[in-house]
Amino acid sequence: MDATVLFSHGSLLCGAGEALLAHAERLRRRGISPIVAVGYLNYSDPPFLQTVGECVERGATRILVTPYFLVPGYFVKVDLPKTVAEAQAKFPEVEFVVAEAIGFDERLADALIESAREAVGPAGWRQDLRRASQFCRPDAKCPLYGTPNCPKQPMPVECEQNQ
Amino acid sequence: MMKVLEKKTALLVMVHGSPRPIANADMHRVTEVVRERGVYDLVEAGFMECNEPTIPDAIDSCIAQGADEVIAVPFFLHTGTHVADDLPTLIEEAMRRHPDVKFRMGDYLGRSERLTDILSDRTIAAETGASS
């Protein structure tokens, strides 16, 4: 059984994974493979290795690793193979197939033009910062931690319950 | 001196930048495609870090070329602190330098369903390659 794992960098900002989770959800609905999950290199949960473990537990025998990176740079060329090698060592019976990074695609031009058509004035520019507090996690490194934009701090316990 | 009366809209592609300039090659190709589509009078890329022009310089350049409206779109996959905070700050600073220019900002690239299509294609290509 196949699992697709979107491999992403991760971020300190709460809620930074929102777009990635939306892609995963769409790929799931489109039925690209029986399992679609995300795994991170840094900062965000779950780390890639944990995601792979969960996929294997659910019966995956082949993991399609799709980098959520624009550029096949250091993370994709060095960190990703290293991370996949770790996973391969831990799950020797599982086959890993790594896809290409996004790179050039004419549809990125469509995305830019469509985004520009929906562009908004200054009042809408910090929506993501405000929305990020909905995804609050007890992380002192989050740029929102302890700011008015993070109303759940200093209540890290409540944050955990909201996970 | 002749005054430029024609109204121009500029699309500013806001890019993170990379210590390896080659990393921007695909982004430049994408920007070139946008330019060829002819939807905007001006299409410029500006960088947060490492590469030139900087975002403020790219904005000033658009305005020097006659733009009275600048639409900025983040060429970013995630809403990290750059998209959520740093980029709006750069545009707000530009607004103060150019009070007569209209500024708008679009959603970051990662929010587009087009990305889902691309990810799907990359996954299927890898799967097909591995199975054949």
XYZ file of N, CA, C and O in Angstrom, chain A residues 104-117, chain B residues 9-15 26-45 71-73 75 109:
184
model
N 10.345 24.725 -11.662
C 9.593 25.569 -12.597
C 8.294 24.882 -12.977
O 8.261 23.683 -13.260
N 7.244 25.659 -13.004
C 5.973 25.177 -13.497
C 5.159 26.389 -13.913
O 5.041 27.352 -13.155
N 4.607 26.316 -15.111
C 3.856 27.455 -15.631
C 2.645 27.778 -14.751
O 2.190 28.922 -14.683
N 2.140 26.772 -14.042
C 0.986 27.010 -13.174
C 1.324 27.928 -11.998
O 0.431 28.500 -11.375
N 2.637 28.072 -11.693
C 3.009 29.042 -10.657
C 2.709 30.460 -11.141
O 2.351 31.334 -10.345
N 2.853 30.683 -12.450
C 2.504 31.992 -13.011
C 0.997 32.235 -12.875
O 0.561 33.337 -12.512
N 0.191 31.196 -13.144
C -1.262 31.316 -12.949
C -1.570 31.657 -11.495
O -2.411 32.515 -11.213
N -0.876 30.969 -10.583
C -1.124 31.194 -9.147
C -0.808 32.635 -8.763
O -1.553 33.271 -8.012
N 0.300 33.162 -9.310
C 0.678 34.555 -8.996
C -0.380 35.527 -9.495
O -0.789 36.448 -8.787
N -0.833 35.316 -10.733
C -1.814 36.235 -11.333
C -3.141 36.143 -10.571
O -3.765 37.169 -10.272
N -3.549 34.925 -10.229
C -4.806 34.764 -9.482
C -4.714 35.411 -8.099
O -5.672 36.055 -7.642
N -3.574 35.256 -7.453
C -3.390 35.874 -6.141
C -3.436 37.402 -6.260
O -4.048 38.077 -5.430
N -2.800 37.919 -7.309
C -2.785 39.380 -7.507
C -4.198 39.908 -7.735
O -4.541 41.003 -7.286
N -5.026 39.134 -8.431
C -6.414 39.564 -8.691
C -7.211 39.726 -7.398
O -8.125 40.529 -7.323
N 0.087 49.573 -13.544
C 0.021 48.666 -12.401
C 1.220 47.732 -12.452
O 1.522 47.158 -13.506
N 1.882 47.619 -11.322
C 3.050 46.735 -11.246
C 2.728 45.516 -10.391
O 2.080 45.636 -9.349
N 3.169 44.368 -10.854
C 3.119 43.163 -10.014
C 4.519 42.953 -9.449
O 5.484 42.809 -10.198
N 4.595 42.986 -8.134
C 5.865 42.761 -7.463
C 5.870 41.358 -6.864
O 5.059 41.032 -6.001
N 6.777 40.531 -7.337
C 6.907 39.174 -6.799
C 7.934 39.241 -5.668
O 9.096 39.573 -5.898
N 7.478 38.958 -4.449
C 8.367 39.066 -3.292
C 8.971 37.703 -2.992
O 8.255 36.739 -2.700
N 10.293 37.639 -3.057
C 11.002 36.362 -3.004
C 11.919 36.340 -1.784
O 12.451 37.388 -1.384
N 14.397 29.284 -11.492
C 13.027 28.866 -11.819
C 12.025 29.981 -11.517
O 11.078 30.193 -12.270
N 12.259 30.702 -10.410
C 11.380 31.823 -10.072
C 11.438 32.880 -11.177
O 10.404 33.432 -11.580
N 12.646 33.152 -11.685
C 12.774 34.137 -12.772
C 12.012 33.665 -14.013
O 11.407 34.470 -14.721
N 12.048 32.377 -14.280
C 11.288 31.839 -15.432
C 9.792 32.067 -15.231
O 9.081 32.452 -16.153
N 9.329 31.810 -13.996
C 7.914 32.006 -13.689
C 7.536 33.484 -13.876
O 6.513 33.810 -14.491
N 8.387 34.363 -13.362
C 8.146 35.806 -13.487
C 8.085 36.211 -14.958
O 7.259 37.036 -15.360
N 8.971 35.599 -15.759
C 8.995 35.889 -17.196
C 7.679 35.457 -17.858
O 7.144 36.166 -18.718
N 7.157 34.313 -17.429
C 5.865 33.853 -17.966
C 4.764 34.859 -17.614
O 3.940 35.216 -18.460
N 4.774 35.325 -16.362
C 3.773 36.322 -15.950
C 3.895 37.565 -16.833
O 2.894 38.111 -17.307
N 5.119 38.001 -17.073
C 5.380 39.178 -17.917
C 4.811 38.959 -19.316
O 4.135 39.822 -19.867
N 5.067 37.769 -19.869
C 4.602 37.463 -21.236
C 3.080 37.449 -21.338
O 2.535 37.738 -22.402
N 2.421 37.103 -20.236
C 0.952 37.078 -20.266
C 0.382 38.480 -20.475
O -0.776 38.631 -20.879
N 1.166 39.489 -20.133
C 0.764 40.864 -20.409
C -0.386 41.387 -19.563
O -1.050 42.349 -19.939
N -0.630 40.782 -18.407
C -1.727 41.226 -17.540
C -1.344 42.525 -16.824
O -2.188 43.391 -16.580
N -0.058 42.670 -16.495
C 0.413 43.835 -15.751
C 1.433 44.614 -16.576
O 2.192 44.037 -17.351
N 1.427 45.945 -16.384
C 2.351 46.790 -17.146
C 3.796 46.486 -16.767
O 4.687 46.522 -17.610
N 3.983 46.216 -15.478
C 5.337 45.938 -14.999
C 5.296 44.680 -14.144
O 4.345 44.489 -13.379
N 6.308 43.849 -14.269
C 6.426 42.669 -13.409
C 7.872 42.632 -12.910
O 8.807 42.542 -13.709
N 8.034 42.766 -11.604
C 9.388 42.794 -11.044
C 9.482 41.820 -9.878
O 8.508 41.611 -9.156
N 10.680 41.267 -9.683
C 10.936 40.443 -8.495
C 11.794 41.252 -7.529
O 12.682 41.996 -7.950
N 1.017 45.799 -6.790
C 0.395 44.612 -6.187
C 1.518 43.640 -5.852
O 2.246 43.187 -6.731
N 1.656 43.349 -4.562
C 2.762 42.507 -4.111
C 2.251 41.107 -3.779
O 1.259 40.962 -3.072
N 2.912 40.101 -4.324
C 2.522 38.713 -4.035
C 3.749 37.952 -3.508
O 4.795 37.929 -4.160
N 6.183 35.082 -3.042
C 6.569 33.825 -3.695
C 7.049 32.881 -2.589
O 8.226 32.519 -2.526
N 1.888 32.277 -2.390
C 1.764 31.238 -3.415
C 1.225 29.905 -2.871
O 0.416 29.241 -3.510
